[in-house]
PDB file of C-alpha atoms in Angstrom:
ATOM      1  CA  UNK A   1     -33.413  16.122 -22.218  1.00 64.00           C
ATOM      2  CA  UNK A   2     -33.090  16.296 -18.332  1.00 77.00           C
ATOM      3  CA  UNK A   3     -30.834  18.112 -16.302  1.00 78.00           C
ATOM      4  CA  UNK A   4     -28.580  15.659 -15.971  1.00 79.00           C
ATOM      5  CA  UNK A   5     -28.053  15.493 -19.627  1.00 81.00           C
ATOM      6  CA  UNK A   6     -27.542  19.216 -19.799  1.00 84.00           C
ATOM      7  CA  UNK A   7     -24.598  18.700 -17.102  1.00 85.00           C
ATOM      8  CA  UNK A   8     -23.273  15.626 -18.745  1.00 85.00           C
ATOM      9  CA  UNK A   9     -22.418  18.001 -22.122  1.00 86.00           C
ATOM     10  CA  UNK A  10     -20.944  20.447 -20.349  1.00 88.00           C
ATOM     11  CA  UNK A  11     -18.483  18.689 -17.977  1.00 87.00           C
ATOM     12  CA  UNK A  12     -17.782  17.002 -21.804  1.00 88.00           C
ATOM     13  CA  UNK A  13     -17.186  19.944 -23.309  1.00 89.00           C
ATOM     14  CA  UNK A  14     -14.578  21.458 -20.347  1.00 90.00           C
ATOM     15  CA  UNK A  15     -13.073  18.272 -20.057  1.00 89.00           C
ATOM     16  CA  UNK A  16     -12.229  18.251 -24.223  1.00 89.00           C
ATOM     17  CA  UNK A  17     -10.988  21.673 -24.325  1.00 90.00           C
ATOM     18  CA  UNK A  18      -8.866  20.663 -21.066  1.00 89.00           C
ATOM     19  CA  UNK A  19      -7.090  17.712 -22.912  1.00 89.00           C
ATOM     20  CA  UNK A  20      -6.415  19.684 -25.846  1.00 88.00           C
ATOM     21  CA  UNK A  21      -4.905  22.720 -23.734  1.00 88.00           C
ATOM     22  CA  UNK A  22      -2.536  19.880 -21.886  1.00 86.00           C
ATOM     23  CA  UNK A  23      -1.151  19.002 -25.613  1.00 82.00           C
ATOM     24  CA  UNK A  24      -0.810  22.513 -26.798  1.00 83.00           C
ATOM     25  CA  UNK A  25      -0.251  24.443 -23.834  1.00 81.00           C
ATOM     26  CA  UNK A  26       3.730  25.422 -24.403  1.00 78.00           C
ATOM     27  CA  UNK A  27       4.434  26.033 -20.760  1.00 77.00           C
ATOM     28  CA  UNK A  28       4.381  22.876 -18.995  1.00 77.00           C
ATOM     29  CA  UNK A  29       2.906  24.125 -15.762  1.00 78.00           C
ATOM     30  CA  UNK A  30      -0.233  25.314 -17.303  1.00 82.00           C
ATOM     31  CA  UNK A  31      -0.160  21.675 -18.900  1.00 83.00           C
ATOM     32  CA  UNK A  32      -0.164  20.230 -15.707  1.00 82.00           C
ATOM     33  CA  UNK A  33      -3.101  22.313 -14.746  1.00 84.00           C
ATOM     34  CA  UNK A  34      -5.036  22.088 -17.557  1.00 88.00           C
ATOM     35  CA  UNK A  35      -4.727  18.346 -16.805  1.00 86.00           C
ATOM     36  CA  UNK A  36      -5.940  18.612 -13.161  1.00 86.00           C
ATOM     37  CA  UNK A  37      -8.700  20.229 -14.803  1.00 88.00           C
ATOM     38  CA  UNK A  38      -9.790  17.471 -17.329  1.00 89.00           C
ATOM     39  CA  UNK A  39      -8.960  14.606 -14.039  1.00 88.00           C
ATOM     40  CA  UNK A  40     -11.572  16.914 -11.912  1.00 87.00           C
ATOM     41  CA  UNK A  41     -14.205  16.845 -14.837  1.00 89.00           C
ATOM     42  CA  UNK A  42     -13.954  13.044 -15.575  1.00 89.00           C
ATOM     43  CA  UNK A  43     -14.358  12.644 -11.818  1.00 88.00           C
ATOM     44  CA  UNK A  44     -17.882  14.180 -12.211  1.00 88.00           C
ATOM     45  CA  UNK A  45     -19.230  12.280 -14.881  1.00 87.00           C
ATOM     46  CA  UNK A  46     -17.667   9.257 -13.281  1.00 85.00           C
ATOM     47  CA  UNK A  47     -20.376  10.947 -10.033  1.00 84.00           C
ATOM     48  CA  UNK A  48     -23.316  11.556 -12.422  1.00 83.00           C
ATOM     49  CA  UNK A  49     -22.604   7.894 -13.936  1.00 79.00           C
ATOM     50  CA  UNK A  50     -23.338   6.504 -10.771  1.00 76.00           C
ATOM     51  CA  UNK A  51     -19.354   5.536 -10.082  1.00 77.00           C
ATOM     52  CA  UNK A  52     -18.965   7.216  -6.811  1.00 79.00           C
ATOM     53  CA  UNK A  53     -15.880   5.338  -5.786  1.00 80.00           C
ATOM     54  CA  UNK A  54     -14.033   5.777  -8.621  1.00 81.00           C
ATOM     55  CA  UNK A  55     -14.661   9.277  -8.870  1.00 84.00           C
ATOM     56  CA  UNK A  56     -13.686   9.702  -5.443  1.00 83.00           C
ATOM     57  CA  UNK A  57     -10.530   7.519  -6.569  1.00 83.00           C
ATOM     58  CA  UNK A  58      -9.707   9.850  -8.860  1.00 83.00           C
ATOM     59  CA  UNK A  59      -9.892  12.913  -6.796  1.00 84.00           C
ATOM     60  CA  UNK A  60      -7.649  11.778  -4.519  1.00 83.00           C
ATOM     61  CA  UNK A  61      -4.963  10.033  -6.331  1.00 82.00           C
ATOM     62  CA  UNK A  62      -4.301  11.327  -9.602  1.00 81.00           C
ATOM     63  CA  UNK A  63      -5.495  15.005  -8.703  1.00 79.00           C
ATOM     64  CA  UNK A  64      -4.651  14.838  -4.989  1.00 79.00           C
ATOM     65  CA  UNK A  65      -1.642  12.925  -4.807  1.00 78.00           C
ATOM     66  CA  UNK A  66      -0.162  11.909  -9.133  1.00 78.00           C
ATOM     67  CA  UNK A  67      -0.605  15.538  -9.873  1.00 77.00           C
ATOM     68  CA  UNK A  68       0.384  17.841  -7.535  1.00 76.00           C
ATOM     69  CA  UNK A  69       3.324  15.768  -7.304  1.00 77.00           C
ATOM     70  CA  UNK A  70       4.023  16.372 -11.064  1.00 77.00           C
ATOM     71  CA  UNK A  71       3.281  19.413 -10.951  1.00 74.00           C
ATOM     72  CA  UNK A  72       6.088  20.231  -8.044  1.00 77.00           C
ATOM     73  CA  UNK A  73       8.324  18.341  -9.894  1.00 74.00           C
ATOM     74  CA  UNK A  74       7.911  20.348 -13.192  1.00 72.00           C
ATOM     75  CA  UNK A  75       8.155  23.296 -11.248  1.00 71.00           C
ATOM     76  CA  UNK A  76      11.451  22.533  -9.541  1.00 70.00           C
ATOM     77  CA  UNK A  77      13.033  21.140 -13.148  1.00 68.00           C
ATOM     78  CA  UNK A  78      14.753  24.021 -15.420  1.00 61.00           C
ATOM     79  CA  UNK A  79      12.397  22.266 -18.398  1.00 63.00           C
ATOM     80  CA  UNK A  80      13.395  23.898 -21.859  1.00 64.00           C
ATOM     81  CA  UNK A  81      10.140  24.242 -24.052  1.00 62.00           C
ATOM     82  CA  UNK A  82      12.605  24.418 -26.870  1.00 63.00           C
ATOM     83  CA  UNK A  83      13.931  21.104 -26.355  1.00 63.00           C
ATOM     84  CA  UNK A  84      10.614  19.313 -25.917  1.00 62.00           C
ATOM     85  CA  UNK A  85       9.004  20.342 -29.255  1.00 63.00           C
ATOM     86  CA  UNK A  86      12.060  19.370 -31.292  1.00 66.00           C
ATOM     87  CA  UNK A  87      10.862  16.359 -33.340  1.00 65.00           C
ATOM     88  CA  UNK A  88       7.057  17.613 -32.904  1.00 68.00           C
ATOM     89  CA  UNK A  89       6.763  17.724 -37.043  1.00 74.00           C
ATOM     90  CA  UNK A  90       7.826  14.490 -37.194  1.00 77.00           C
ATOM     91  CA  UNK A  91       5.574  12.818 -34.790  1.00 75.00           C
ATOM     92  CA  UNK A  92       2.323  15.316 -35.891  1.00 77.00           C
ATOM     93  CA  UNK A  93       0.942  13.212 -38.558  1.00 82.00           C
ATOM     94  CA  UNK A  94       0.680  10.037 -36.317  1.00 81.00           C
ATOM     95  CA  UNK A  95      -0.812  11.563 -33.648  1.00 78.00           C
ATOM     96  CA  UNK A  96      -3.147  13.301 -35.360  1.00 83.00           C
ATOM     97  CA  UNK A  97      -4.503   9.671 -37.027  1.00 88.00           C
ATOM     98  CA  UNK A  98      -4.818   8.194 -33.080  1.00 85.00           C
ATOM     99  CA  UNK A  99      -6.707  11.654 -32.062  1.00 80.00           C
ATOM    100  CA  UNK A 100      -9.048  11.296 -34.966  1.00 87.00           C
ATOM    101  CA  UNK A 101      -9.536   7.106 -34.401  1.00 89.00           C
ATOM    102  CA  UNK A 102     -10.432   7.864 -30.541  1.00 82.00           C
ATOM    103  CA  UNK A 103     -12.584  11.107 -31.788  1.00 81.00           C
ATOM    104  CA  UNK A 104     -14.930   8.468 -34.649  1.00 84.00           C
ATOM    105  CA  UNK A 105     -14.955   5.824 -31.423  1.00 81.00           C
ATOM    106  CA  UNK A 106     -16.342   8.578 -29.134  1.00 76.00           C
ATOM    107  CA  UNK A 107     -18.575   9.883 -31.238  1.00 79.00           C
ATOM    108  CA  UNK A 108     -20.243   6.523 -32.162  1.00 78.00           C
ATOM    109  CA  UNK A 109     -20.640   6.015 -28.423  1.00 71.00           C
ATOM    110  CA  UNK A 110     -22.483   9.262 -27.977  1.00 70.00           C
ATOM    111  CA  UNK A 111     -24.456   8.230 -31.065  1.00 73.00           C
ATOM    112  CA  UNK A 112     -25.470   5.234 -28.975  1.00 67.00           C
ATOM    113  CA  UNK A 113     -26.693   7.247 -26.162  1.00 62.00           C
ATOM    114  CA  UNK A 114     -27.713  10.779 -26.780  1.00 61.00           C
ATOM    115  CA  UNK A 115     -30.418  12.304 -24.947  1.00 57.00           C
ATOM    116  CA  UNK A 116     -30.226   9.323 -22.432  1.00 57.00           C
ATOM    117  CA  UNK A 117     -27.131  10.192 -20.243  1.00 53.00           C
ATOM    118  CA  UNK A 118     -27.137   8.963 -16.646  1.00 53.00           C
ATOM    119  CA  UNK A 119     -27.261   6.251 -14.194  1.00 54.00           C
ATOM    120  CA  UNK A 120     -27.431   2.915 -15.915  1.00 57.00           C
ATOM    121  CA  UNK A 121     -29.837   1.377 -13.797  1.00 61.00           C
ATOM    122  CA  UNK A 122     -32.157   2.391 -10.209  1.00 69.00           C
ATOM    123  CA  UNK A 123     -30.180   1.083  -7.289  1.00 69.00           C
ATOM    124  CA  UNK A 124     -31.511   0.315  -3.817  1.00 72.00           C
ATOM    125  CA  UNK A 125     -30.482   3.005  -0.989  1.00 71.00           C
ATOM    126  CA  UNK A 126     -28.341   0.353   0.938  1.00 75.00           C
ATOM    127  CA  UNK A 127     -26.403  -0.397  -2.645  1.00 74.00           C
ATOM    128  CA  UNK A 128     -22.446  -0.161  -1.637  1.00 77.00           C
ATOM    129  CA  UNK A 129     -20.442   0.639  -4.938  1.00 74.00           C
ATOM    130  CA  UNK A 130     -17.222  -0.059  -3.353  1.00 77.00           C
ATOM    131  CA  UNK A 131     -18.096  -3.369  -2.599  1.00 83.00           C
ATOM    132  CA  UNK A 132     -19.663  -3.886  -5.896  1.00 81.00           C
ATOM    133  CA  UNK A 133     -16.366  -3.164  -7.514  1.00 79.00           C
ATOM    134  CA  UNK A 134     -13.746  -4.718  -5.015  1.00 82.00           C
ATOM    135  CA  UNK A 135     -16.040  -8.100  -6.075  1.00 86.00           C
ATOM    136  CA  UNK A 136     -15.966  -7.776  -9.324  1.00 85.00           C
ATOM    137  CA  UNK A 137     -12.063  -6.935  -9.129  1.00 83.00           C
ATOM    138  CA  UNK A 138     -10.915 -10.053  -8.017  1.00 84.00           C
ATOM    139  CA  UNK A 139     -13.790 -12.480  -8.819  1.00 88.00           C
ATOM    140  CA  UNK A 140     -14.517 -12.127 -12.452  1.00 90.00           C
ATOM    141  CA  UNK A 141     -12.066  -9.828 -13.160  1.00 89.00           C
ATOM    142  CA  UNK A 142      -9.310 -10.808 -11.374  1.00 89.00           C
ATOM    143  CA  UNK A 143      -6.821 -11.710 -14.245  1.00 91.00           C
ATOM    144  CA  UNK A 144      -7.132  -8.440 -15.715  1.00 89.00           C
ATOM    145  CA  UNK A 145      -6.214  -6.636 -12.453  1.00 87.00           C
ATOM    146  CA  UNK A 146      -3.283  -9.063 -12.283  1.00 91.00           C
ATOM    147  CA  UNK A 147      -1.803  -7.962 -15.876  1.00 93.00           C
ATOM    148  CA  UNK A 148      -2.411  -4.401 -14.768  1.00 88.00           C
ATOM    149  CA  UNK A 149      -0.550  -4.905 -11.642  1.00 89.00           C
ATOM    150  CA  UNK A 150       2.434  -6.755 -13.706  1.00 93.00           C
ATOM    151  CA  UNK A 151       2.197  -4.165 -16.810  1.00 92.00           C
ATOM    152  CA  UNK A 152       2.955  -1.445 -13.661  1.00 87.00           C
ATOM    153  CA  UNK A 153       5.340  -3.181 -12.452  1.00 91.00           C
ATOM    154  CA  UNK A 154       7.628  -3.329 -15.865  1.00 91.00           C
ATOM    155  CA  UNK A 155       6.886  -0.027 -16.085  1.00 86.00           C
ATOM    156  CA  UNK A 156       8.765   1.209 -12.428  1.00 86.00           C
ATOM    157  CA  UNK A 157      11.382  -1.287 -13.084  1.00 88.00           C
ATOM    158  CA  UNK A 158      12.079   0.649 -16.503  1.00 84.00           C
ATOM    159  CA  UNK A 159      11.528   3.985 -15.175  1.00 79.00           C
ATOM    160  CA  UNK A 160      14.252   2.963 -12.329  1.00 80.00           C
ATOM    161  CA  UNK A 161      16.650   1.143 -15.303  1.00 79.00           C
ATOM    162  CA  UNK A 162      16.424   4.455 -17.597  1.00 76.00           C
ATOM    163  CA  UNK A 163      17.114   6.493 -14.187  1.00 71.00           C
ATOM    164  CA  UNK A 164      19.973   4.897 -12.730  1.00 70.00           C
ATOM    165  CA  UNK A 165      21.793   4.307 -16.128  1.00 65.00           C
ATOM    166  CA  UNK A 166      25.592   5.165 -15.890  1.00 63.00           C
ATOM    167  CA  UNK A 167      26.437   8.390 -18.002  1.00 61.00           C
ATOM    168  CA  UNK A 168      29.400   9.896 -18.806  1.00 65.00           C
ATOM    169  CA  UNK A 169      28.705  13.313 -17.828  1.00 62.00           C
ATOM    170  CA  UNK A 170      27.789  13.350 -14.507  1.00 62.00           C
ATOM    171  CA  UNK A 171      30.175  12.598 -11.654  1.00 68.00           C
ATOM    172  CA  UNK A 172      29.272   9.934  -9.114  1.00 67.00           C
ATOM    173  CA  UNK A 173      30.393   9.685  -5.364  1.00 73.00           C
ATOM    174  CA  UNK A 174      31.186   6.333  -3.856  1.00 76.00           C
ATOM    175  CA  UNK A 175      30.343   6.319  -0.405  1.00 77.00           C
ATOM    176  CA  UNK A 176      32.766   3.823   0.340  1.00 79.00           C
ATOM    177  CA  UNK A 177      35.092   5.075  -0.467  1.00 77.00           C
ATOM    178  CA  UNK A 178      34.911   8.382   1.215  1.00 77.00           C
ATOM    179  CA  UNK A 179      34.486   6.299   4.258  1.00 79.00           C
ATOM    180  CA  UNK A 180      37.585   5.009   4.003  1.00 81.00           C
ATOM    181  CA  UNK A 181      39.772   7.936   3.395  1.00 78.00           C
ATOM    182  CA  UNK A 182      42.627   8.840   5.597  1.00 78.00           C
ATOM    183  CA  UNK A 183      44.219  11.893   6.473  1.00 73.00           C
ATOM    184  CA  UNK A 184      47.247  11.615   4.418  1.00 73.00           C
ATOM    185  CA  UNK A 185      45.474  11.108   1.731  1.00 72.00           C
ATOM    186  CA  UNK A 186      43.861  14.473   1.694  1.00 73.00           C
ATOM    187  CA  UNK A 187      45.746  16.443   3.191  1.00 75.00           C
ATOM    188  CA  UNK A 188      49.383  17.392   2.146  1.00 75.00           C
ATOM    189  CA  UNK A 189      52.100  19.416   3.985  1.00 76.00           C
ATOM    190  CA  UNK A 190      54.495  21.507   2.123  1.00 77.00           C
ATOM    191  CA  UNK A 191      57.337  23.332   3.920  1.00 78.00           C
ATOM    192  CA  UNK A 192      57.201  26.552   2.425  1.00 78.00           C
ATOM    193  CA  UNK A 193      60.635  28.884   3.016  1.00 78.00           C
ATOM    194  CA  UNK A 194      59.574  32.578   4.246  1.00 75.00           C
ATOM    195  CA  UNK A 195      59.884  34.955   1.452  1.00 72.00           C
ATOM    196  CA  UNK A 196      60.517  39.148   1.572  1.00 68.00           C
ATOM    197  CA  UNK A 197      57.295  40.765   1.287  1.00 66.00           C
ATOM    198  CA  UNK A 198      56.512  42.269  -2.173  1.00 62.00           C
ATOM    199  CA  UNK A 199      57.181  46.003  -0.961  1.00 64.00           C
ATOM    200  CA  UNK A 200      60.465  45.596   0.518  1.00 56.00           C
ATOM    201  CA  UNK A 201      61.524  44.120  -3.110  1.00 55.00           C
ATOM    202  CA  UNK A 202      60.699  46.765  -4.601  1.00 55.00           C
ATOM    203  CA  UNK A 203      62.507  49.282  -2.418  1.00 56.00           C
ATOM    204  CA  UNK A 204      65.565  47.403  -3.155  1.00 56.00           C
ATOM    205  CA  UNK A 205      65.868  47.727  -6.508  1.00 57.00           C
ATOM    206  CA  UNK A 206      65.178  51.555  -6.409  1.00 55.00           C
TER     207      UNK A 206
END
């Protein structure tokens, strides 16, 4: 077992305990960051795989850019804890069946490959991964990246649908129609007689 296989089991072994801290952390910041932390270990096995674009990838979108973003976002939202576990009971026993399917189908891959973790195969010094990939993407490949792209793109359009619904409880301002307001419409004149001031009242009746 070389060093690299060493390294291998222990970015495994953070990047584990990281996804099981982002689903049983109760504050969702330290979610968040527990999740940075399991994106920044996949990103270096992705490196010791060979995959040095997608690692790279990763880095920069989902920790760089998805997360941070998320992560301001959370912080900014008054997010009750209470209100997020209600209904956890109920949704437990399922979720512990998928956790335990994806742990069997992990652990037969390991099976598969212990003690010989690393590059797949020896490539030549002027080998360009990106290129390699962006090839693959839309030559033999290139329906599946199309699905992904539509599959996203259901996925904003619902995310915008669910956002912009019309509820009852918030109030809405038409722009329009504060464009077009006029002055007597607003603003109201009353003539108002003058009245004795409060004091002198009360001097009068003593």
């Amino acid at each position: 077992m070389n060093f690299t296989t060493v390294l291998f089991y222990i970015l495994a072994a953070v990047l584990v305990v990281a996804a099981i801290r982002v689903v049983t952390a109760k504050s969702p910041i330290t979610a968040a960051l527990f999740l940075i932390l399991a994106f920044a270990n996949a990103s270096m096995i992705w490196m010791l795989l060979g995959a040095e674009f997608l690692s790279l990838l990763l880095v920069l979108v989902y920790v760089g850019a998805v997360m941070v973003l998320f992560l301001f976002v959370v912080m900014m939202l008054d997010i009750k804890s209470e209100i997020m576990r209600e209904g956890m009971r109920r949704y437990l026993p399922l979720g512990l069946i998928i956790g335990l399917i994806m742990v069997v189908e992990m652990s037969f891959v390991l099976m598969q490959s212990w003690g010989d973790i690393g590059p797949a195969a020896q490539m030549s010094d002027d080998y360009n991964n990106t290129r390699t990939l962006g090839e693959l993407m839309y030559t033999q490949y290139v329906y599946a990246v199309e699905i992904g792209a539509v599959i996203l793109l259901v996925g904003m359009i619902a995310a915008i649908s669910l956002t912009l619904r019309r509820r009852k409880d918030v109030r809405y301002n038409n722009p329009g129609a504060a464009v077009r307001v006029k002055a007597k419409d607003r603003v109201r004149l009353v003539d108002l007689k003058p009245q004795a001031p409060v004091n002198a009242k009360s001097e009068e009746k003593s």
